[in-house]
């Protein structure tokens, strides 16, 4: 099945504040706003599903392929239900089709070749369904089911590695994912196959009739490109004992070349960091925790705080609106505001009385200027113009040599009433743990910067191949997640910030789940970077406690100038092939009889919004 499992729950903890009140009517010059849901089962044809002798979905798909048939008829029925009479007006319903590039390959006596029939089937479906379509050209870690994968696994050049020299073994709710390299070298086998499949699909798309090509409103590129880490399914919020990629020898060599460009010489490196090495080959890629492993030099130290930032995050439920603002104080001195409204779907799920998932707060404090010793961080709430203590936590800045820090007691604000006693207010500080020790390593900061550059460079290489193959620049979008909108996630694990800074040659596509689908933080993020005409390749509010949130989320992106959103997900697979088990993915199947995660409400909101 070409349907993409996963990629949705990781973001299931994102952000929301009430949508800004904006005019309902779009400027007459804007292109239509496309609601393009991801649809499971596009290659499942009516002819095969009507054959009751076929008891398994893989048999149905094989039968459809033999017939050179697909699911165009079922797709038309679904889309005509969502928007009767075809696409029209300022809001139009289309669909998102996923094409996994590595899965296109089949083995022949001459080697691996692209299965033309698979591409032809999808393009024929696009030709037969007169609706807008977003074509997702998947080539990231979720493109892991093709026959070619077993051969790719034999070559270490294809993989990112952990510090122990092994690629992380990863799964996501029963769906295997693979840590493909982010190096851009086109001679690496997995890159050669990915780039060649992209060129092939581009040639086939360009050969379509012009009217069919114009239906393709966007191509989303590669999928969620980012670094990987153990326990991918549950580990997005890990801050203790973290392990990251990419320590492949070729990647480490690239890091040293990157350092040489940044610093010019090892002498300059020593002057700016205090770390001395005889030459670039001696500079390590930081990978060892100073608390548990013996270091050859301090530059080897790496943990979630080694880059000089200390996240302070938690959640605050304040239904009566007592709190006007939050601020961070360190050792009694004001540092600045603490952003609120970040997403915490875990809290929303756990407490029935909390009706908005956007209860998170977080600030990443730069502790590099602090002297070694004991310090105190305090989150202070302003209530009716008066300060109240929301949370406080001590921490320690440790010397590089692990000597005992000065035993001075940190001074903080005193005499503050606690915010916790206010009527209806509930709160908790999750990070950091009390007494967290911090070891700043400038090389760890550089390692994280380099890893982020790797992600941007690979997406840039993929975009360049797409452009050189003739795909239109104004339709090429990224397909990225935004870890920072979730208050409890560790964005360092992903290292993707550079792909969403608004300066890239591709158009911005960012996946939004939970509260992030209608979020003041996201709106500020887009506005600060001058991003308009963006897309949301995966989109689901995942809420069920309040009426109107799904329509408000759609309206928010319509008003912000989005080109499309892709609700996740619909299915045209007959019920008899789906099985009876429940997991996080199928909770989000949008249908009138599925109340889980508010899926029925989202279904109705799409129909209602498409009437515009």
Coordinates of C-alpha atoms in Angstrom, one line a residue:
X1 CA 0.0 0.0 0.0
X2 CA 1.4 3.4 -0.9
X3 CA -0.4 5.1 2.0
X4 CA 2.0 6.8 4.4
X5 CA 1.8 5.5 7.9
X6 CA 3.3 7.6 10.7
X7 CA 4.5 11.2 10.2
X8 CA 1.5 12.5 12.1
X9 CA 1.7 11.5 15.8
X10 CA 5.2 12.9 16.2
X11 CA 3.6 16.3 15.7
X12 CA 0.6 15.3 17.7
X13 CA 1.8 17.6 20.4
X14 CA 1.8 21.0 18.7
X15 CA 0.3 24.4 19.4
X16 CA -2.9 26.5 19.4
X17 CA -4.3 29.8 20.5
X18 CA -7.7 31.2 19.4
X19 CA -7.6 32.2 15.8
X20 CA -7.3 35.9 15.1
X21 CA -10.4 37.6 14.0
X22 CA -9.8 38.3 10.3
X23 CA -12.0 39.2 7.4
X24 CA -13.8 36.2 5.9
X25 CA -13.4 37.3 2.3
X26 CA -10.1 36.7 0.5
X27 CA -8.6 39.3 -1.9
X28 CA -10.1 38.6 -5.3
X29 CA -6.6 38.0 -6.8
X30 CA -5.7 35.1 -4.6
X31 CA -5.6 31.6 -5.9
X32 CA -8.1 29.2 -4.5
X33 CA -7.4 27.7 -1.2
X34 CA -7.1 23.9 -1.7
X35 CA -8.1 21.4 0.9
X36 CA -6.2 18.3 -0.3
X37 CA -6.6 15.4 2.1
X38 CA -4.2 12.5 2.1
X39 CA -6.2 9.5 0.9
X40 CA -5.4 5.9 1.7
X41 CA -6.0 3.3 -1.0
X42 CA -5.6 5.3 -4.3
X43 CA -4.5 2.1 -6.1
X44 CA -7.4 0.0 -4.8
X45 CA -9.8 -0.5 -7.7
X46 CA -13.5 -1.2 -7.6
X47 CA -13.1 -4.2 -9.9
X48 CA -10.9 -6.1 -7.4
X49 CA -12.8 -5.1 -4.2
X50 CA -16.0 -6.4 -5.7
X51 CA -14.4 -9.8 -6.0
X52 CA -15.2 -11.4 -2.6
X53 CA -12.8 -14.2 -3.3
X54 CA -9.9 -11.8 -2.6
X55 CA -9.5 -11.7 1.1
X56 CA -6.3 -9.7 1.6
X57 CA -5.5 -6.2 0.5
X58 CA -2.2 -7.2 -1.1
X59 CA -4.1 -9.6 -3.3
X60 CA -6.5 -6.8 -4.2
X61 CA -3.7 -4.4 -5.1
X62 CA -2.0 -7.1 -7.3
X63 CA -5.3 -7.7 -9.1
X64 CA -5.7 -4.0 -9.7
X65 CA -2.2 -3.7 -11.0
X66 CA -2.7 -6.7 -13.4
X67 CA -5.9 -5.0 -14.7
X68 CA -4.0 -1.6 -15.0
X69 CA -6.8 -0.2 -12.9
X70 CA -6.7 2.1 -9.9
X71 CA -9.0 3.8 -7.4
X72 CA -10.1 6.8 -9.4
X73 CA -13.8 5.9 -9.2
X74 CA -13.7 5.6 -5.4
X75 CA -11.7 8.8 -5.0
X76 CA -14.2 10.7 -7.1
X77 CA -17.0 9.4 -4.9
X78 CA -15.2 10.6 -1.8
X79 CA -14.3 14.0 -3.1
X80 CA -17.9 14.6 -4.5
X81 CA -19.1 13.9 -1.0
X82 CA -16.8 16.5 0.5
X83 CA -17.5 19.1 -2.3
X84 CA -20.5 18.2 -4.4
X85 CA -20.4 19.4 -8.0
X86 CA -16.7 19.6 -8.4
X87 CA -14.0 22.1 -7.4
X88 CA -15.3 25.7 -7.5
X89 CA -15.0 29.0 -5.6
X90 CA -12.4 30.3 -3.3
X91 CA -12.1 27.0 -1.4
X92 CA -11.8 23.8 -3.4
X93 CA -11.4 20.2 -2.4
X94 CA -8.7 18.1 -4.0
X95 CA -6.5 15.3 -2.7
X96 CA -2.8 14.5 -1.9
X97 CA -1.2 11.6 -3.7
X98 CA 2.0 10.0 -2.3
X99 CA 4.6 8.6 -4.6
X100 CA 7.4 6.8 -2.7
X101 CA 10.4 7.1 -5.0
X102 CA 12.5 4.1 -3.8
X103 CA 9.4 1.9 -3.8
X104 CA 9.2 2.5 -7.6
X105 CA 12.2 0.2 -8.3
X106 CA 11.9 -3.5 -9.4
X107 CA 14.8 -5.9 -10.0
X108 CA 15.6 -7.2 -13.4
X109 CA 18.4 -9.2 -14.9
X110 CA 20.0 -5.9 -15.8
X111 CA 19.7 -4.5 -12.3
X112 CA 17.2 -2.1 -10.6
X113 CA 14.9 -0.2 -12.9
X114 CA 11.9 2.0 -12.3
X115 CA 8.6 0.2 -12.7
X116 CA 6.9 2.3 -15.3
X117 CA 3.5 0.7 -14.6
X118 CA 3.5 2.1 -11.0
X119 CA 4.1 5.6 -12.2
X120 CA 1.7 5.3 -15.1
X121 CA -1.1 4.1 -12.8
X122 CA -0.9 7.1 -10.5
X123 CA -0.6 9.6 -13.4
X124 CA -3.5 8.0 -15.1
X125 CA -5.5 8.4 -11.9
X126 CA -4.5 12.1 -11.8
X127 CA -5.7 12.5 -15.4
X128 CA -9.0 10.8 -14.7
X129 CA -9.9 12.8 -11.5
X130 CA -10.6 16.4 -12.4
X131 CA -9.6 17.8 -9.0
X132 CA -6.6 19.8 -7.7
X133 CA -3.8 17.5 -6.4
X134 CA -0.8 17.8 -4.2
X135 CA 1.9 15.3 -5.3
X136 CA 4.1 14.1 -2.4
X137 CA 7.4 12.9 -3.7
X138 CA 8.5 10.8 -0.8
X139 CA 12.2 9.9 -0.4
X140 CA 12.9 10.2 3.3
X141 CA 13.0 7.7 6.1
X142 CA 9.4 6.6 5.6
X143 CA 10.1 5.5 2.0
X144 CA 11.2 2.1 3.4
X145 CA 9.0 -0.6 1.9
X146 CA 10.4 -1.1 -1.6
X147 CA 12.1 -4.3 -2.8
X148 CA 15.4 -2.3 -3.3
X149 CA 15.7 -1.6 0.4
X150 CA 17.3 -5.0 1.2
X151 CA 20.1 -4.2 -1.2
X152 CA 20.6 -0.7 0.1
X153 CA 20.9 -2.1 3.6
X154 CA 24.1 -3.9 2.7
X155 CA 26.1 -0.7 2.1
X156 CA 27.0 1.4 5.1
X157 CA 27.4 4.4 2.9
X158 CA 23.6 4.7 2.6
X159 CA 23.0 5.2 6.4
X160 CA 23.4 7.8 9.1
X161 CA 25.1 6.4 12.2
X162 CA 25.1 6.8 15.9
X163 CA 28.3 7.4 17.7
X164 CA 28.8 3.6 18.1
X165 CA 29.1 3.2 14.4
X166 CA 25.7 1.6 13.9
X167 CA 22.6 3.0 12.2
X168 CA 19.7 3.4 14.6
X169 CA 17.1 0.6 14.2
X170 CA 13.8 2.4 14.1
X171 CA 10.1 1.7 13.9
X172 CA 7.0 3.8 14.1
X173 CA 3.7 2.1 15.3
X174 CA 4.7 -1.0 13.4
X175 CA 6.0 0.8 10.4
X176 CA 9.7 0.4 9.7
X177 CA 11.7 3.5 9.0
X178 CA 15.2 3.8 7.7
X179 CA 18.0 6.3 8.5
X180 CA 19.0 7.3 5.0
X181 CA 22.0 9.5 4.8
X182 CA 21.7 13.3 4.6
X183 CA 25.0 13.6 2.7
X184 CA 24.4 15.1 -0.8
X185 CA 27.0 13.0 -2.7
X186 CA 25.1 11.8 -5.7
X187 CA 27.3 8.7 -6.0
X188 CA 26.0 7.3 -2.8
X189 CA 23.7 4.5 -4.0
X190 CA 20.6 5.6 -2.1
X191 CA 21.0 9.1 -3.4
X192 CA 21.6 7.9 -7.0
X193 CA 18.3 5.9 -6.9
X194 CA 16.4 8.8 -5.2
X195 CA 17.6 11.4 -7.6
X196 CA 17.1 9.3 -10.7
X197 CA 13.5 8.4 -9.6
X198 CA 12.8 12.1 -9.1
X199 CA 14.1 12.9 -12.6
X200 CA 12.0 10.1 -14.1
X201 CA 8.8 11.2 -12.4
X202 CA 9.5 14.8 -13.5
X203 CA 9.8 13.7 -17.1
X204 CA 6.6 11.8 -16.9
X205 CA 4.8 14.7 -15.3
X206 CA 6.0 17.1 -18.0
X207 CA 4.6 14.7 -20.6
X208 CA 1.1 15.0 -19.2
X209 CA -1.4 17.2 -21.1
X210 CA -1.1 20.8 -20.0
X211 CA -4.6 20.8 -18.4
X212 CA -3.6 17.8 -16.2
X213 CA -0.3 19.4 -15.2
X214 CA -2.1 22.5 -14.1
X215 CA -4.2 20.4 -11.7
X216 CA -1.1 19.7 -9.8
X217 CA -1.0 22.7 -7.4
X218 CA 2.1 21.6 -5.4
X219 CA 4.9 19.0 -5.3
X220 CA 6.1 18.4 -1.7
X221 CA 9.7 17.3 -1.6
X222 CA 11.3 14.3 0.0
X223 CA 9.2 14.2 3.2
X224 CA 10.2 15.0 6.7
X225 CA 14.0 15.4 6.5
X226 CA 15.8 15.5 9.8
X227 CA 18.3 13.7 12.0
X228 CA 17.2 10.6 13.8
X229 CA 17.6 9.1 17.3
X230 CA 16.8 5.9 19.2
X231 CA 13.2 5.2 20.3
X232 CA 11.9 7.4 17.5
X233 CA 8.3 6.6 18.4
X234 CA 8.5 7.9 22.0
X235 CA 11.7 9.8 22.3
X236 CA 11.0 13.2 20.8
X237 CA 11.1 14.7 24.3
X238 CA 14.3 13.0 25.5
X239 CA 16.8 15.3 27.3
X240 CA 18.7 12.7 29.3
X241 CA 21.2 10.3 27.8
X242 CA 20.5 11.4 24.3
X243 CA 22.0 9.9 21.2
X244 CA 21.9 11.5 17.7
X245 CA 23.1 11.1 14.1
X246 CA 25.3 11.4 12.0
X247 CA 28.7 10.0 13.1
X248 CA 29.3 8.2 9.8
X249 CA 33.1 8.7 9.1
X250 CA 32.3 10.6 5.9
X251 CA 29.9 12.9 7.9
X252 CA 32.6 13.5 10.6
X253 CA 35.0 14.4 7.8
X254 CA 32.5 16.9 6.5
X255 CA 32.1 18.4 10.0
X256 CA 35.9 19.0 10.1
X257 CA 35.8 20.7 6.7
X258 CA 32.9 22.8 7.9
X259 CA 34.9 23.8 11.0
X260 CA 37.8 24.7 8.9
X261 CA 35.6 27.1 6.8
X262 CA 34.1 28.5 10.0
X263 CA 37.3 29.2 11.9
X264 CA 40.0 29.3 9.3
X265 CA 42.7 27.6 11.4
X266 CA 43.0 25.4 14.5
X267 CA 44.7 28.3 16.2
X268 CA 41.6 30.5 15.7
X269 CA 39.5 27.6 17.0
X270 CA 41.6 27.5 20.2
X271 CA 41.3 31.3 20.6
X272 CA 37.6 31.3 20.3
X273 CA 36.7 28.1 22.2
X274 CA 39.6 27.4 24.5
X275 CA 39.9 23.9 22.9
X276 CA 43.4 23.0 21.5
X277 CA 44.0 20.5 18.8
X278 CA 47.1 20.0 16.6
X279 CA 45.1 19.8 13.4
X280 CA 41.6 19.4 12.0
X281 CA 41.9 15.6 11.9
X282 CA 42.2 15.6 15.7
X283 CA 39.0 17.6 16.3
X284 CA 36.2 15.2 17.5
X285 CA 32.6 15.2 16.6
X286 CA 31.2 15.5 20.2
X287 CA 29.5 12.3 21.3
X288 CA 30.3 11.4 24.9
X289 CA 28.5 12.4 28.1
X290 CA 31.1 13.7 30.6
X291 CA 29.1 12.2 33.5
X292 CA 29.3 8.6 32.3
X293 CA 32.2 8.3 29.8
X294 CA 35.9 9.0 29.8
X295 CA 36.8 11.9 27.5
X296 CA 40.0 12.3 25.6
X297 CA 39.3 16.0 25.5
X298 CA 36.5 18.2 26.8
X299 CA 35.5 18.8 23.1
X300 CA 34.1 15.3 23.1
X301 CA 31.3 16.1 25.6
X302 CA 27.8 16.1 24.2
X303 CA 24.4 16.1 25.8
X304 CA 21.1 18.0 25.5
X305 CA 22.6 21.1 27.3
X306 CA 26.1 21.1 26.0
X307 CA 25.4 23.7 23.3
X308 CA 24.8 26.4 25.9
X309 CA 21.1 26.3 26.2
X310 CA 18.9 25.3 29.2
X311 CA 15.2 24.7 28.3
X312 CA 12.7 25.7 30.9
X313 CA 9.3 24.3 30.0
X314 CA 6.1 23.2 31.5
X315 CA 2.4 23.8 31.1
X316 CA -0.2 26.3 32.5
X317 CA -4.0 25.9 32.4
X318 CA -5.5 29.2 33.2
X319 CA -9.2 29.1 32.1
X320 CA -10.1 32.3 34.0
X321 CA -7.3 34.3 32.4
X322 CA -5.5 35.4 35.6
X323 CA -2.0 35.4 34.1
X324 CA -1.1 38.4 31.9
X325 CA 2.4 37.3 31.1
X326 CA 5.2 35.0 32.1
X327 CA 8.8 36.1 32.6
X328 CA 12.1 34.3 33.4
X329 CA 14.4 35.5 36.1
X330 CA 17.8 34.0 36.8
X331 CA 19.5 34.8 40.1
X332 CA 16.9 37.5 40.7
X333 CA 17.6 39.3 37.4
X334 CA 15.0 39.6 34.6
X335 CA 16.0 37.6 31.5
X336 CA 12.9 38.2 29.3
X337 CA 9.5 36.9 28.4
X338 CA 8.6 33.2 28.4
X339 CA 6.5 32.2 25.3
X340 CA 3.1 30.7 26.1
X341 CA 0.5 28.8 24.0
X342 CA 2.8 26.0 23.0
X343 CA 1.3 22.6 22.3
X344 CA 0.9 19.9 24.8
X345 CA -1.5 17.3 23.5
X346 CA -0.3 14.9 26.3
X347 CA -1.8 17.2 28.9
X348 CA -5.0 17.7 26.8
X349 CA -5.4 13.9 26.7
X350 CA -4.6 13.3 30.3
X351 CA -6.9 15.9 32.0
X352 CA -10.6 16.0 31.0
X353 CA -11.0 19.5 32.3
X354 CA -8.3 20.9 30.0
X355 CA -10.1 21.8 26.8
X356 CA -7.2 23.4 24.8
X357 CA -4.0 21.6 24.0
X358 CA -2.1 24.9 23.8
X359 CA -1.1 25.1 27.4
X360 CA 2.6 24.7 27.1
X361 CA 5.3 27.3 27.9
X362 CA 9.0 27.2 27.1
X363 CA 12.1 29.4 27.0
X364 CA 15.5 28.2 25.9
X365 CA 17.9 30.1 28.2
X366 CA 21.4 30.8 27.0
X367 CA 23.5 30.1 30.1
X368 CA 26.9 30.6 28.5
X369 CA 27.7 33.9 30.2
X370 CA 27.0 32.6 33.7
X371 CA 30.0 31.8 36.0
X372 CA 30.5 28.3 37.3
X373 CA 28.4 27.7 40.4
X374 CA 24.9 27.3 41.7
X375 CA 22.0 29.3 40.1
X376 CA 18.3 29.7 40.4
X377 CA 15.7 30.0 37.6
X378 CA 12.3 31.4 38.4
X379 CA 9.2 31.6 36.1
X380 CA 7.2 34.6 37.3
X381 CA 3.6 35.3 36.3
X382 CA 2.1 38.7 36.3
X383 CA -1.4 38.7 37.8
X384 CA -3.4 42.0 37.9
X385 CA 0.0 43.8 37.6
X386 CA 1.6 41.9 40.5
X387 CA 4.3 39.2 40.3
X388 CA 3.5 35.7 41.4
X389 CA 5.9 32.7 41.5
X390 CA 4.8 30.1 39.0
X391 CA 7.8 27.8 39.2
X392 CA 11.5 27.7 40.2
X393 CA 14.4 25.3 39.8
X394 CA 18.0 25.4 40.8
X395 CA 20.8 24.4 38.4
X396 CA 24.6 24.2 38.3
X397 CA 27.0 25.5 35.8
X398 CA 29.9 23.1 36.1
X399 CA 33.6 23.8 35.4
X400 CA 35.2 22.1 32.4
X401 CA 37.6 20.2 34.7
X402 CA 34.7 18.8 36.7
X403 CA 36.1 20.4 39.9
X404 CA 33.6 21.3 42.6
X405 CA 31.8 24.5 41.7
X406 CA 31.8 27.4 44.2
X407 CA 29.4 26.5 47.0
X408 CA 27.5 29.7 47.0
X409 CA 23.8 29.8 47.5
X410 CA 22.0 31.4 44.5
X411 CA 19.9 34.5 45.2
X412 CA 16.5 34.8 43.7
X413 CA 13.3 36.8 44.1
X414 CA 11.8 36.4 47.5
X415 CA 8.5 37.1 49.1
X416 CA 6.4 36.3 46.1
X417 CA 3.0 34.8 46.5
X418 CA 2.5 31.6 44.5
X419 CA 0.4 31.6 41.3
X420 CA -0.7 28.0 42.0
X421 CA -3.4 29.0 44.4
X422 CA -5.4 31.1 41.9
X423 CA -8.9 29.7 41.2
X424 CA -8.9 27.2 38.3
X425 CA -5.2 27.5 37.6
X426 CA -3.2 24.3 37.2
X427 CA 0.5 24.2 36.3
X428 CA 3.6 22.0 36.2
X429 CA 7.3 22.6 35.4
X430 CA 8.7 19.6 33.4
X431 CA 12.2 20.9 32.5
X432 CA 14.9 21.0 33.8
X433 CA 15.2 18.6 36.7
X434 CA 16.2 20.2 40.0
X435 CA 20.0 20.6 40.2
X436 CA 20.7 20.0 36.5
X437 CA 24.4 20.2 35.9
X438 CA 25.5 22.0 32.8
X439 CA 28.8 21.7 30.8
X440 CA 29.1 24.1 27.9
X441 CA 31.1 22.8 25.0
X442 CA 31.5 25.2 22.1
X443 CA 32.1 22.2 19.8
X444 CA 28.7 20.7 20.7
X445 CA 27.1 24.0 19.6
X446 CA 29.1 23.7 16.3
X447 CA 28.0 20.1 15.9
X448 CA 24.4 21.0 16.2
X449 CA 24.8 23.8 13.7
X450 CA 26.6 21.5 11.3
X451 CA 23.8 18.8 11.6
X452 CA 21.2 21.5 10.8
X453 CA 23.2 22.5 7.8
X454 CA 23.3 18.8 6.6
X455 CA 19.5 18.8 6.6
X456 CA 19.2 22.0 4.7
X457 CA 21.8 20.9 2.2
X458 CA 20.1 17.7 1.4
X459 CA 16.7 19.3 0.9
X460 CA 18.6 21.9 -1.2
X461 CA 20.1 19.1 -3.3
X462 CA 16.7 17.4 -3.8
X463 CA 15.2 20.8 -4.8
X464 CA 18.0 21.4 -7.3
X465 CA 17.4 18.0 -8.9
X466 CA 13.6 18.8 -9.1
X467 CA 14.3 22.2 -10.7
X468 CA 16.9 20.8 -13.2
X469 CA 14.4 18.1 -14.2
X470 CA 11.9 20.8 -15.1
X471 CA 9.4 20.9 -12.2
X472 CA 8.0 24.4 -11.8
X473 CA 9.7 26.4 -9.0
X474 CA 6.5 28.0 -7.8
X475 CA 5.0 24.6 -7.0
X476 CA 7.9 23.1 -5.1
X477 CA 7.3 22.9 -1.3
X478 CA 9.2 21.4 1.6
X479 CA 7.4 18.8 3.7
X480 CA 8.9 19.5 7.2
X481 CA 7.9 19.3 10.8
X482 CA 8.4 22.1 13.3
X483 CA 9.6 20.6 16.6
X484 CA 9.9 23.9 18.4
X485 CA 6.1 24.4 18.6
X486 CA 5.9 21.5 21.0
X487 CA 7.0 22.7 24.5
X488 CA 8.2 19.3 25.6
X489 CA 10.2 18.2 22.5
X490 CA 14.0 18.3 22.1
X491 CA 14.5 20.1 18.8
X492 CA 18.3 19.3 18.8
X493 CA 17.4 15.7 18.1
X494 CA 15.9 16.7 14.7
X495 CA 18.2 19.6 13.7
X496 CA 15.9 21.0 11.1
X497 CA 15.5 24.7 11.9
X498 CA 17.5 25.9 8.9
X499 CA 15.0 24.4 6.4
X500 CA 12.2 26.7 7.7
X501 CA 13.9 30.1 8.0
X502 CA 12.0 31.6 5.1
X503 CA 15.2 32.2 3.0
X504 CA 15.2 28.9 1.1
X505 CA 14.6 28.6 -2.6
X506 CA 11.7 26.2 -2.1
X507 CA 8.3 27.3 -0.8
X508 CA 7.5 26.5 2.8
X509 CA 5.6 23.4 3.6
X510 CA 5.2 22.6 7.3
X511 CA 3.2 19.8 8.9
X512 CA 0.9 20.8 11.7
X513 CA -1.0 18.6 14.1
X514 CA -3.0 19.3 17.3
X515 CA -3.1 22.9 18.5
X516 CA -0.4 23.9 15.9
X517 CA -3.2 23.9 13.3
X518 CA -4.5 27.1 14.7
X519 CA -1.7 28.8 16.6
X520 CA -0.6 32.3 17.4
X521 CA 2.9 31.0 17.7
X522 CA 2.8 29.6 14.2
X523 CA 1.3 32.7 12.8
X524 CA 4.1 34.8 14.4
X525 CA 6.6 32.3 13.0
X526 CA 5.3 32.8 9.5
X527 CA 5.0 36.5 9.8
X528 CA 8.5 37.1 11.2
X529 CA 9.9 35.2 8.2
X530 CA 7.7 36.8 5.6
X531 CA 6.2 33.4 4.6
X532 CA 3.1 33.5 2.6
X533 CA 1.7 31.1 -0.1
X534 CA 2.9 28.3 2.1
X535 CA 1.4 24.8 2.3
X536 CA 0.6 22.4 5.1
X537 CA 1.3 18.9 3.7
X538 CA -0.1 17.2 6.8
X539 CA -2.9 18.7 8.9
X540 CA -5.1 17.4 11.8
X541 CA -6.3 19.4 14.9
X542 CA -6.8 16.1 16.9
X543 CA -9.3 17.8 19.3
X544 CA -12.7 16.7 20.5
X545 CA -13.6 18.8 23.6
X546 CA -14.8 22.1 22.0
X547 CA -17.0 22.8 19.0
X548 CA -15.7 24.9 16.2
X549 CA -12.0 24.3 16.5
X550 CA -11.6 22.4 13.2
X551 CA -13.3 25.1 11.1
X552 CA -11.3 27.8 13.0
X553 CA -8.1 26.0 12.1
X554 CA -9.0 25.9 8.4
X555 CA -10.0 29.6 8.5
X556 CA -6.8 30.5 10.2
X557 CA -4.7 29.2 7.3
X558 CA -7.1 30.6 4.7
X559 CA -6.6 34.0 6.2
X560 CA -2.9 33.6 6.5
X561 CA -2.6 33.0 2.7
X562 CA -1.8 29.3 2.6
X563 CA -2.0 27.7 -0.8
X564 CA -3.2 24.3 0.5
X565 CA -3.7 22.2 3.6
X566 CA -3.7 18.4 3.5
X567 CA -6.0 16.9 6.1
X568 CA -4.6 13.6 7.4
X569 CA -6.4 11.3 6.5
X570 CA -9.3 9.8 4.5
X571 CA -9.5 6.2 3.3
X572 CA -11.2 4.5 0.3
X573 CA -10.1 1.1 1.4
X574 CA -13.2 -1.1 2.1
X575 CA -13.8 -1.7 5.8
X576 CA -13.3 -5.5 5.4
X577 CA -9.6 -5.0 4.7
X578 CA -8.8 -2.7 7.6
X579 CA -8.8 -5.2 10.5
X580 CA -10.2 -4.6 13.9
X581 CA -7.1 -3.3 15.8
X582 CA -6.8 0.4 16.8
X583 CA -3.6 2.4 16.9
X584 CA -2.7 6.0 16.8
X585 CA -2.9 6.3 13.1
X586 CA -6.4 5.0 12.4
X587 CA -7.8 7.1 15.2
X588 CA -7.3 10.0 12.8
X589 CA -9.2 8.4 9.8
X590 CA -11.7 11.2 8.9
X591 CA -15.2 9.7 8.7
X592 CA -18.6 10.7 9.9
X593 CA -18.7 7.7 12.3
X594 CA -15.3 8.0 13.9
X595 CA -15.3 10.2 17.0
X596 CA -11.8 9.5 18.0
X597 CA -9.5 12.5 18.1
X598 CA -12.4 14.6 16.8
X599 CA -12.2 12.9 13.4
X600 CA -15.9 13.1 12.8
X601 CA -16.0 16.8 13.6
X602 CA -13.1 17.5 11.3
X603 CA -14.9 15.6 8.5
X604 CA -17.9 17.8 8.9
X605 CA -15.8 21.0 9.1
X606 CA -14.2 20.2 5.8
X607 CA -17.6 19.9 4.1
X608 CA -18.8 23.1 5.6
X609 CA -15.7 25.1 4.8
X610 CA -15.6 23.9 1.2
X611 CA -19.0 25.6 0.6
X612 CA -17.2 29.0 0.3

